[in-house]
mmCIF file of C-alpha atoms in Angstrom:
data_model
loop_
_atom_site.group_PDB
_atom_site.id
_atom_site.type_symbol
_atom_site.label_atom_id
_atom_site.label_comp_id
_atom_site.label_asym_id
_atom_site.label_seq_id
_atom_site.Cartn_x
_atom_site.Cartn_y
_atom_site.Cartn_z
ATOM 1 C CA UNK P 1 7.139 132.970 83.395
ATOM 2 C CA UNK P 2 4.521 130.566 82.068
ATOM 3 C CA UNK P 3 2.424 128.177 84.135
ATOM 4 C CA UNK P 4 4.492 124.987 84.435
ATOM 5 C CA UNK P 5 1.551 122.600 84.116
ATOM 6 C CA UNK P 6 3.481 119.318 84.033
ATOM 7 C CA UNK P 7 5.391 120.202 87.212
ATOM 8 C CA UNK P 8 2.202 121.134 89.031
ATOM 9 C CA UNK P 9 0.491 117.903 87.957
ATOM 10 C CA UNK P 10 3.463 115.889 89.203
ATOM 11 C CA UNK P 11 3.442 117.873 92.468
ATOM 12 C CA UNK P 12 -0.168 116.956 93.260
ATOM 13 C CA UNK P 13 0.295 113.349 92.144
ATOM 14 C CA UNK P 14 3.268 112.946 94.489
ATOM 15 C CA UNK P 15 1.304 114.301 97.429
ATOM 16 C CA UNK P 16 -1.607 111.947 96.761
ATOM 17 C CA UNK P 17 0.813 109.024 97.070
ATOM 18 C CA UNK P 18 3.041 110.159 99.930
ATOM 19 C CA UNK P 19 2.937 113.292 102.084
ATOM 20 C CA UNK P 20 6.313 114.847 103.035
ATOM 21 C CA UNK P 21 7.363 115.215 106.689
ATOM 22 C CA UNK P 22 6.043 118.786 107.174
ATOM 23 C CA UNK P 23 2.487 117.441 106.880
ATOM 24 C CA UNK P 24 2.911 115.061 109.825
ATOM 25 C CA UNK P 25 1.215 117.418 112.274
ATOM 26 C CA UNK P 26 -1.775 117.599 109.910
ATOM 27 C CA UNK P 27 -2.339 113.837 109.819
ATOM 28 C CA UNK P 28 -5.868 114.194 111.185
ATOM 29 C CA UNK P 29 -6.714 116.519 108.280
ATOM 30 C CA UNK P 30 -6.109 114.100 105.437
ATOM 31 C CA UNK P 31 -9.592 114.730 104.058
ATOM 32 C CA UNK P 32 -8.638 118.379 103.513
ATOM 33 C CA UNK P 33 -5.173 117.608 102.131
ATOM 34 C CA UNK P 34 -6.685 115.166 99.656
ATOM 35 C CA UNK P 35 -9.163 117.815 98.549
ATOM 36 C CA UNK P 36 -6.458 120.339 97.712
ATOM 37 C CA UNK P 37 -4.622 117.711 95.634
ATOM 38 C CA UNK P 38 -7.720 116.580 93.730
ATOM 39 C CA UNK P 39 -8.835 120.173 93.188
ATOM 40 C CA UNK P 40 -5.398 121.101 91.863
ATOM 41 C CA UNK P 41 -5.446 118.247 89.359
ATOM 42 C CA UNK P 42 -8.964 119.127 88.235
ATOM 43 C CA UNK P 43 -8.051 122.786 87.725
ATOM 44 C CA UNK P 44 -5.205 121.558 85.508
ATOM 45 C CA UNK P 45 -7.640 119.322 83.591
ATOM 46 C CA UNK P 46 -5.584 116.329 84.724
ATOM 47 C CA UNK P 47 -7.895 114.467 87.067
ATOM 48 C CA UNK P 48 -8.256 111.808 84.374
ATOM 49 C CA UNK P 49 -4.670 110.825 85.147
ATOM 50 C CA UNK P 50 -5.996 109.205 88.336
ATOM 51 C CA UNK P 51 -6.535 105.502 87.653
ATOM 52 C CA UNK P 52 -9.948 103.880 88.069
ATOM 53 C CA UNK P 53 -8.508 101.690 90.834
ATOM 54 C CA UNK P 54 -7.192 104.675 92.790
ATOM 55 C CA UNK P 55 -10.430 106.574 92.276
ATOM 56 C CA UNK P 56 -12.511 103.698 93.632
ATOM 57 C CA UNK P 57 -10.081 103.090 96.493
ATOM 58 C CA UNK P 58 -10.182 106.737 97.558
ATOM 59 C CA UNK P 59 -13.982 106.817 97.428
ATOM 60 C CA UNK P 60 -14.109 103.790 99.729
ATOM 61 C CA UNK P 61 -11.599 105.417 102.099
ATOM 62 C CA UNK P 62 -13.755 108.536 102.264
ATOM 63 C CA UNK P 63 -16.852 106.515 103.123
ATOM 64 C CA UNK P 64 -14.951 104.650 105.831
ATOM 65 C CA UNK P 65 -14.750 108.031 107.527
ATOM 66 C CA UNK P 66 -18.505 108.581 107.266
ATOM 67 C CA UNK P 67 -19.944 108.424 110.781
ATOM 68 C CA UNK P 68 -23.576 107.889 111.813
ATOM 69 C CA UNK P 69 -24.108 108.670 115.519
ATOM 70 C CA UNK P 70 -26.973 108.739 117.991
ATOM 71 C CA UNK P 71 -28.102 112.070 119.395
ATOM 72 C CA UNK P 72 -27.741 112.528 123.148
ATOM 73 C CA UNK P 73 -31.435 111.840 123.706
ATOM 74 C CA UNK P 74 -31.164 108.761 121.412
ATOM 75 C CA UNK P 75 -34.317 109.790 119.573
ATOM 76 C CA UNK P 76 -32.455 110.767 116.431
ATOM 77 C CA UNK P 77 -29.292 110.136 114.470
ATOM 78 C CA UNK P 78 -26.870 112.560 112.883
ATOM 79 C CA UNK P 79 -24.137 111.975 110.333
ATOM 80 C CA UNK P 80 -21.059 113.520 108.800
ATOM 81 C CA UNK P 81 -17.426 112.784 108.049
ATOM 82 C CA UNK P 82 -14.244 112.848 110.119
ATOM 83 C CA UNK P 83 -10.882 114.000 108.823
ATOM 84 C CA UNK P 84 -9.105 110.698 109.361
ATOM 85 C CA UNK P 85 -9.495 107.626 111.573
ATOM 86 C CA UNK P 86 -7.265 108.400 114.557
ATOM 87 C CA UNK P 87 -7.110 106.759 117.964
ATOM 88 C CA UNK P 88 -8.349 103.301 117.018
ATOM 89 C CA UNK P 89 -11.744 102.147 115.800
ATOM 90 C CA UNK P 90 -13.989 103.102 118.742
ATOM 91 C CA UNK P 91 -16.176 106.177 118.270
ATOM 92 C CA UNK P 92 -14.922 108.720 120.778
ATOM 93 C CA UNK P 93 -15.531 112.469 120.877
ATOM 94 C CA UNK P 94 -12.343 112.886 118.834
ATOM 95 C CA UNK P 95 -13.830 110.630 116.149
ATOM 96 C CA UNK P 96 -17.169 112.380 115.757
ATOM 97 C CA UNK P 97 -18.157 114.140 112.519
ATOM 98 C CA UNK P 98 -16.740 117.601 111.865
ATOM 99 C CA UNK P 99 -18.134 120.324 109.623
ATOM 100 C CA UNK P 100 -14.787 120.857 107.886
ATOM 101 C CA UNK P 101 -14.186 117.167 107.192
ATOM 102 C CA UNK P 102 -17.782 116.767 105.998
ATOM 103 C CA UNK P 103 -17.485 119.639 103.532
ATOM 104 C CA UNK P 104 -14.140 118.398 102.205
ATOM 105 C CA UNK P 105 -15.388 114.803 101.981
ATOM 106 C CA UNK P 106 -18.444 115.754 99.927
ATOM 107 C CA UNK P 107 -16.278 117.872 97.620
ATOM 108 C CA UNK P 108 -13.801 115.002 97.243
ATOM 109 C CA UNK P 109 -16.592 112.609 96.318
ATOM 110 C CA UNK P 110 -17.887 115.026 93.677
ATOM 111 C CA UNK P 111 -14.381 115.463 92.247
ATOM 112 C CA UNK P 112 -14.026 111.671 92.068
ATOM 113 C CA UNK P 113 -17.374 111.257 90.313
ATOM 114 C CA UNK P 114 -19.397 109.729 93.163
ATOM 115 C CA UNK P 115 -23.183 110.248 93.225
ATOM 116 C CA UNK P 116 -23.374 110.810 97.030
ATOM 117 C CA UNK P 117 -26.114 108.158 97.274
ATOM 118 C CA UNK P 118 -24.591 106.565 100.384
ATOM 119 C CA UNK P 119 -25.005 109.741 102.439
ATOM 120 C CA UNK P 120 -28.053 109.947 104.717
ATOM 121 C CA UNK P 121 -29.068 113.512 103.929
ATOM 122 C CA UNK P 122 -31.656 113.715 106.692
ATOM 123 C CA UNK P 123 -28.979 112.714 109.227
ATOM 124 C CA UNK P 124 -26.647 115.409 107.865
ATOM 125 C CA UNK P 125 -29.458 117.954 108.239
ATOM 126 C CA UNK P 126 -29.664 116.901 111.873
ATOM 127 C CA UNK P 127 -25.898 117.331 112.188
ATOM 128 C CA UNK P 128 -26.144 120.928 110.955
ATOM 129 C CA UNK P 129 -28.936 121.630 113.433
ATOM 130 C CA UNK P 130 -26.863 120.251 116.314
ATOM 131 C CA UNK P 131 -23.880 122.395 115.329
ATOM 132 C CA UNK P 132 -25.822 125.647 115.023
ATOM 133 C CA UNK P 133 -25.666 127.995 118.010
ATOM 134 C CA UNK P 134 -28.420 130.383 119.191
ATOM 135 C CA UNK P 135 -26.651 133.335 117.563
ATOM 136 C CA UNK P 136 -26.872 131.755 114.113
ATOM 137 C CA UNK P 137 -23.191 130.804 113.890
ATOM 138 C CA UNK P 138 -21.854 127.246 114.110
ATOM 139 C CA UNK P 139 -19.455 125.123 116.123
ATOM 140 C CA UNK P 140 -17.191 122.558 114.477
ATOM 141 C CA UNK P 141 -18.764 119.438 116.018
ATOM 142 C CA UNK P 142 -22.019 118.563 117.730
ATOM 143 C CA UNK P 143 -20.343 118.175 121.139
ATOM 144 C CA UNK P 144 -17.945 121.125 120.912
ATOM 145 C CA UNK P 145 -18.341 123.747 123.628
ATOM 146 C CA UNK P 146 -15.780 126.434 122.848
ATOM 147 C CA UNK P 147 -13.735 125.824 119.691
ATOM 148 C CA UNK P 148 -14.028 127.307 116.210
ATOM 149 C CA UNK P 149 -17.349 129.040 116.721
ATOM 150 C CA UNK P 150 -16.972 131.593 113.955
ATOM 151 C CA UNK P 151 -17.573 132.527 110.322
ATOM 152 C CA UNK P 152 -15.551 129.609 108.963
ATOM 153 C CA UNK P 153 -17.898 127.034 110.434
ATOM 154 C CA UNK P 154 -20.945 128.920 109.156
ATOM 155 C CA UNK P 155 -19.495 128.879 105.651
ATOM 156 C CA UNK P 156 -18.810 125.146 105.881
ATOM 157 C CA UNK P 157 -22.418 124.564 106.937
ATOM 158 C CA UNK P 158 -23.797 126.564 103.995
ATOM 159 C CA UNK P 159 -21.508 124.654 101.626
ATOM 160 C CA UNK P 160 -22.691 121.291 102.955
ATOM 161 C CA UNK P 161 -26.353 122.292 102.686
ATOM 162 C CA UNK P 162 -25.836 123.506 99.124
ATOM 163 C CA UNK P 163 -23.892 120.486 97.860
ATOM 164 C CA UNK P 164 -26.385 118.022 99.365
ATOM 165 C CA UNK P 165 -29.471 120.130 98.560
ATOM 166 C CA UNK P 166 -30.744 119.907 102.130
ATOM 167 C CA UNK P 167 -32.503 122.426 104.339
ATOM 168 C CA UNK P 168 -30.527 124.941 106.373
ATOM 169 C CA UNK P 169 -31.552 125.609 109.987
ATOM 170 C CA UNK P 170 -32.672 129.096 111.027
ATOM 171 C CA UNK P 171 -31.439 130.946 107.948
ATOM 172 C CA UNK P 172 -32.498 134.316 109.335
ATOM 173 C CA UNK P 173 -30.253 133.929 112.402
ATOM 174 C CA UNK P 174 -27.205 133.052 110.311
ATOM 175 C CA UNK P 175 -27.953 135.886 107.907
ATOM 176 C CA UNK P 176 -28.000 138.422 110.721
ATOM 177 C CA UNK P 177 -24.866 136.977 112.313
ATOM 178 C CA UNK P 178 -22.965 137.516 109.073
ATOM 179 C CA UNK P 179 -24.118 141.113 108.725
ATOM 180 C CA UNK P 180 -23.099 141.860 112.320
ATOM 181 C CA UNK P 181 -19.531 140.833 111.454
ATOM 182 C CA UNK P 182 -18.898 143.729 109.046
ATOM 183 C CA UNK P 183 -16.615 146.116 110.934
ATOM 184 C CA UNK P 184 -15.643 149.772 110.662
ATOM 185 C CA UNK P 185 -12.995 149.100 107.972
ATOM 186 C CA UNK P 186 -15.585 147.591 105.649
ATOM 187 C CA UNK P 187 -14.380 143.998 105.711
ATOM 188 C CA UNK P 188 -15.847 141.130 107.698
ATOM 189 C CA UNK P 189 -14.392 139.498 110.797
ATOM 190 C CA UNK P 190 -14.604 135.930 112.088
ATOM 191 C CA UNK P 191 -16.778 137.083 115.000
ATOM 192 C CA UNK P 192 -18.603 140.374 115.659
ATOM 193 C CA UNK P 193 -16.436 143.370 116.668
ATOM 194 C CA UNK P 194 -13.149 141.710 115.655
ATOM 195 C CA UNK P 195 -10.551 142.658 113.034
ATOM 196 C CA UNK P 196 -11.520 142.505 109.361
ATOM 197 C CA UNK P 197 -9.842 139.609 107.558
ATOM 198 C CA UNK P 198 -9.872 138.628 103.875
ATOM 199 C CA UNK P 199 -10.525 134.955 104.609
ATOM 200 C CA UNK P 200 -13.399 135.812 106.931
ATOM 201 C CA UNK P 201 -14.734 138.273 104.347
ATOM 202 C CA UNK P 202 -14.828 135.594 101.665
ATOM 203 C CA UNK P 203 -16.557 133.181 104.055
ATOM 204 C CA UNK P 204 -19.119 135.870 104.905
ATOM 205 C CA UNK P 205 -19.875 136.836 101.301
ATOM 206 C CA UNK P 206 -19.925 133.248 100.045
ATOM 207 C CA UNK P 207 -22.238 132.257 102.905
ATOM 208 C CA UNK P 208 -24.578 135.125 102.035
ATOM 209 C CA UNK P 209 -24.586 134.068 98.400
ATOM 210 C CA UNK P 210 -25.373 130.449 99.293
ATOM 211 C CA UNK P 211 -28.050 131.411 101.813
ATOM 212 C CA UNK P 212 -29.681 133.748 99.301
ATOM 213 C CA UNK P 213 -29.618 130.917 96.796
ATOM 214 C CA UNK P 214 -31.171 128.495 99.300
ATOM 215 C CA UNK P 215 -33.923 131.032 99.991
ATOM 216 C CA UNK P 216 -34.529 131.689 96.300
ATOM 217 C CA UNK P 217 -34.841 128.047 95.251
ATOM 218 C CA UNK P 218 -37.625 127.557 97.754
ATOM 219 C CA UNK P 219 -39.712 129.937 95.631
ATOM 220 C CA UNK P 220 -38.615 129.025 92.091
ATOM 221 C CA UNK P 221 -36.948 126.194 90.091
ATOM 222 C CA UNK P 222 -33.505 125.212 91.299
ATOM 223 C CA UNK P 223 -30.565 126.983 89.695
ATOM 224 C CA UNK P 224 -27.900 125.062 87.807
ATOM 225 C CA UNK P 225 -24.996 127.108 89.195
ATOM 226 C CA UNK P 226 -24.396 129.730 91.838
ATOM 227 C CA UNK P 227 -22.755 132.412 89.723
ATOM 228 C CA UNK P 228 -24.042 135.993 89.818
ATOM 229 C CA UNK P 229 -25.424 135.818 86.276
ATOM 230 C CA UNK P 230 -27.621 132.869 87.287
ATOM 231 C CA UNK P 231 -29.310 134.709 90.157
ATOM 232 C CA UNK P 232 -32.161 137.202 89.696
ATOM 233 C CA UNK P 233 -31.175 140.837 90.173
ATOM 234 C CA UNK P 234 -33.162 141.186 93.384
ATOM 235 C CA UNK P 235 -30.940 138.544 94.982
ATOM 236 C CA UNK P 236 -27.751 140.603 94.519
ATOM 237 C CA UNK P 237 -25.510 140.666 97.585
ATOM 238 C CA UNK P 238 -25.317 144.455 97.476
ATOM 239 C CA UNK P 239 -28.973 144.544 98.547
ATOM 240 C CA UNK P 240 -28.091 143.057 101.922
ATOM 241 C CA UNK P 241 -24.629 144.319 102.912
ATOM 242 C CA UNK P 242 -24.738 147.415 105.168
ATOM 243 C CA UNK P 243 -21.816 149.230 103.479
ATOM 244 C CA UNK P 244 -20.848 147.757 100.108
ATOM 245 C CA UNK P 245 -18.750 150.752 99.005
ATOM 246 C CA UNK P 246 -16.522 150.585 102.070
ATOM 247 C CA UNK P 247 -16.259 146.796 101.677
ATOM 248 C CA UNK P 248 -15.102 147.001 98.051
ATOM 249 C CA UNK P 249 -12.629 149.754 98.923
ATOM 250 C CA UNK P 250 -11.164 147.629 101.723
ATOM 251 C CA UNK P 251 -10.851 144.611 99.423
ATOM 252 C CA UNK P 252 -9.180 146.580 96.637
ATOM 253 C CA UNK P 253 -6.664 147.989 99.128
ATOM 254 C CA UNK P 254 -5.531 144.453 99.921
ATOM 255 C CA UNK P 255 -3.602 144.364 96.617
ATOM 256 C CA UNK P 256 0.035 145.260 97.229
ATOM 257 C CA UNK P 257 2.765 146.726 95.007
ATOM 258 C CA UNK P 258 3.921 143.152 94.335
ATOM 259 C CA UNK P 259 0.582 142.371 92.701
ATOM 260 C CA UNK P 260 -0.316 139.933 95.468
ATOM 261 C CA UNK P 261 -2.778 140.483 98.296
ATOM 262 C CA UNK P 262 -2.568 140.610 102.057
ATOM 263 C CA UNK P 263 -5.324 139.450 104.364
ATOM 264 C CA UNK P 264 -5.335 142.300 106.868
ATOM 265 C CA UNK P 265 -4.180 145.885 107.129
ATOM 266 C CA UNK P 266 -0.376 146.237 107.418
ATOM 267 C CA UNK P 267 0.332 142.550 106.718
ATOM 268 C CA UNK P 268 2.466 140.926 104.008
ATOM 269 C CA UNK P 269 1.150 139.417 100.799
ATOM 270 C CA UNK P 270 0.387 135.687 100.664
ATOM 271 C CA UNK P 271 -0.598 133.414 97.760
ATOM 272 C CA UNK P 272 -3.847 132.243 99.345
ATOM 273 C CA UNK P 273 -5.221 135.787 99.608
ATOM 274 C CA UNK P 274 -5.151 135.999 95.829
ATOM 275 C CA UNK P 275 -8.012 133.530 96.127
ATOM 276 C CA UNK P 276 -9.844 134.963 99.119
ATOM 277 C CA UNK P 277 -9.804 138.580 97.898
ATOM 278 C CA UNK P 278 -10.481 137.865 94.231
ATOM 279 C CA UNK P 279 -13.258 135.468 95.198
ATOM 280 C CA UNK P 280 -14.870 138.157 97.329
ATOM 281 C CA UNK P 281 -14.681 140.726 94.536
ATOM 282 C CA UNK P 282 -16.073 138.210 92.040
ATOM 283 C CA UNK P 283 -19.068 137.630 94.315
ATOM 284 C CA UNK P 284 -19.637 141.388 94.467
ATOM 285 C CA UNK P 285 -19.198 141.852 90.717
ATOM 286 C CA UNK P 286 -16.316 144.244 91.427
ATOM 287 C CA UNK P 287 -13.224 142.416 90.198
ATOM 288 C CA UNK P 288 -12.567 145.160 87.623
ATOM 289 C CA UNK P 289 -11.069 147.364 90.332
ATOM 290 C CA UNK P 290 -7.887 145.301 90.753
ATOM 291 C CA UNK P 291 -5.017 144.536 88.370
ATOM 292 C CA UNK P 292 -5.415 140.970 87.130
ATOM 293 C CA UNK P 293 -2.138 141.128 85.226
ATOM 294 C CA UNK P 294 -0.293 142.013 88.426
ATOM 295 C CA UNK P 295 -1.951 139.133 90.282
ATOM 296 C CA UNK P 296 -0.899 136.739 87.540
ATOM 297 C CA UNK P 297 2.656 138.084 87.570
ATOM 298 C CA UNK P 298 2.875 137.724 91.356
ATOM 299 C CA UNK P 299 1.735 134.109 91.250
ATOM 300 C CA UNK P 300 3.718 132.942 88.231
ATOM 301 C CA UNK P 301 6.924 134.873 88.855
ATOM 302 C CA UNK P 302 7.147 134.956 92.646
ATOM 303 C CA UNK P 303 5.380 132.037 94.330
ATOM 304 C CA UNK P 304 5.254 129.424 91.551
ATOM 305 C CA UNK P 305 7.940 126.911 92.576
ATOM 306 C CA UNK P 306 10.520 125.110 90.441
ATOM 307 C CA UNK P 307 9.483 121.841 92.118
ATOM 308 C CA UNK P 308 5.893 122.392 91.069
ATOM 309 C CA UNK P 309 3.179 123.901 93.232
ATOM 310 C CA UNK P 310 2.981 127.362 94.799
ATOM 311 C CA UNK P 311 4.444 128.569 98.072
ATOM 312 C CA UNK P 312 2.913 130.969 100.572
ATOM 313 C CA UNK P 313 5.551 133.584 99.737
ATOM 314 C CA UNK P 314 8.651 133.606 97.552
ATOM 315 C CA UNK P 315 11.523 131.563 98.960
ATOM 316 C CA UNK P 316 9.443 129.032 100.891
ATOM 317 C CA UNK P 317 8.593 125.457 99.911
ATOM 318 C CA UNK P 318 5.257 124.842 98.165
ATOM 319 C CA UNK P 319 2.311 123.185 99.898
ATOM 320 C CA UNK P 320 -0.954 121.745 98.602
ATOM 321 C CA UNK P 321 -3.224 124.451 100.058
ATOM 322 C CA UNK P 322 -1.388 127.415 98.545
ATOM 323 C CA UNK P 323 -0.837 125.470 95.317
ATOM 324 C CA UNK P 324 -4.506 124.721 94.683
ATOM 325 C CA UNK P 325 -5.715 128.160 95.784
ATOM 326 C CA UNK P 326 -3.029 129.797 93.647
ATOM 327 C CA UNK P 327 -4.346 127.919 90.624
ATOM 328 C CA UNK P 328 -7.925 128.819 91.530
ATOM 329 C CA UNK P 329 -6.922 132.482 91.705
ATOM 330 C CA UNK P 330 -5.549 132.208 88.170
ATOM 331 C CA UNK P 331 -8.684 130.385 87.008
ATOM 332 C CA UNK P 332 -10.972 133.241 88.082
ATOM 333 C CA UNK P 333 -9.892 135.229 85.024
ATOM 334 C CA UNK P 334 -8.796 132.554 82.553
ATOM 335 C CA UNK P 335 -11.384 130.159 81.125
ATOM 336 C CA UNK P 336 -9.063 129.360 78.210
ATOM 337 C CA UNK P 337 -6.521 127.395 80.227
ATOM 338 C CA UNK P 338 -8.706 126.487 83.198
ATOM 339 C CA UNK P 339 -12.210 125.079 83.640
ATOM 340 C CA UNK P 340 -14.984 127.453 84.639
ATOM 341 C CA UNK P 341 -15.020 127.759 88.421
ATOM 342 C CA UNK P 342 -17.643 128.593 91.015
ATOM 343 C CA UNK P 343 -17.311 131.765 93.051
ATOM 344 C CA UNK P 344 -19.019 130.818 96.325
ATOM 345 C CA UNK P 345 -17.878 127.188 96.494
ATOM 346 C CA UNK P 346 -14.314 126.102 95.790
ATOM 347 C CA UNK P 347 -15.104 123.720 92.923
ATOM 348 C CA UNK P 348 -15.089 123.787 89.133
ATOM 349 C CA UNK P 349 -18.628 124.344 87.864
ATOM 350 C CA UNK P 350 -18.631 120.980 86.094
ATOM 351 C CA UNK P 351 -18.388 119.227 89.493
ATOM 352 C CA UNK P 352 -21.455 120.904 90.980
ATOM 353 C CA UNK P 353 -24.371 118.487 91.483
ATOM 354 C CA UNK P 354 -27.515 119.217 89.500
ATOM 355 C CA UNK P 355 -30.665 118.575 91.515
ATOM 356 C CA UNK P 356 -33.101 120.137 89.039
#
């Protein structure tokens, strides 16, 4: 089966206008849902189908969710974005900036062509510092005490620092935290001594790549992109990972007979892991060890939906997350039909800001 481009374009356009009922419980995550729709259209080279009026309206909506808050001691301010304005207009704990919403908001603005000039970068730097924990990992908000303190938040922080070209707090602590999360199987876990997971492994490797890049640009001119061929040899990830061979073996074993990938040992395949696993192997320069034809067949013949979009597994309805990540997985190995994409950050290369 071929990629049904027109159906996929229509799928993302519909979701940008009106979200179906199953998304109701994710209402507070509209910033993320919008990102997956915009990313999907851009991967299909169809973002120009968005009208100038809609583009400007969406940019203004994003900035309405930009929050500047006072630190607890009132001697500083920190800033970021929230996922959606819930619970009225007063700034409560539930309304404070979140790492995830901030990362998605910045990516959305770049996809829509905004120059990010309205963002107080120093205040966002302060936000990252407030979210970092003594172990080098991050919590989701400045006031959070127990939720989401794992590899995902660290990756979001490195993405924010990279896209805004701002300093990253205590790089050495975060670097060591990541390395401590590689487990006996070879993959990385969300927290030390936990089960290896493909999503956590991608977050770990991408964070390492971005941190290495942040370190390197402090000593030399800034790099235009983050791809392996743009980074000096002595900044290769293999130089830092305790057991690269075991890691690559574990990643390759995630490919199933179907051609798709699972995220953990003894689990079923899932469209999104075609992105997480391939992205990890791309970062390691080891994508030659999997069957790209089988991945393509799995996505196009099993999870590509007649309505447009991609589902998690065959037989389910499509959703915007699996649809955009399914397209990204195809784009990794096809620059003829897709734009060139970044490996460590989920954006087409043409959308990356150039601070040189």
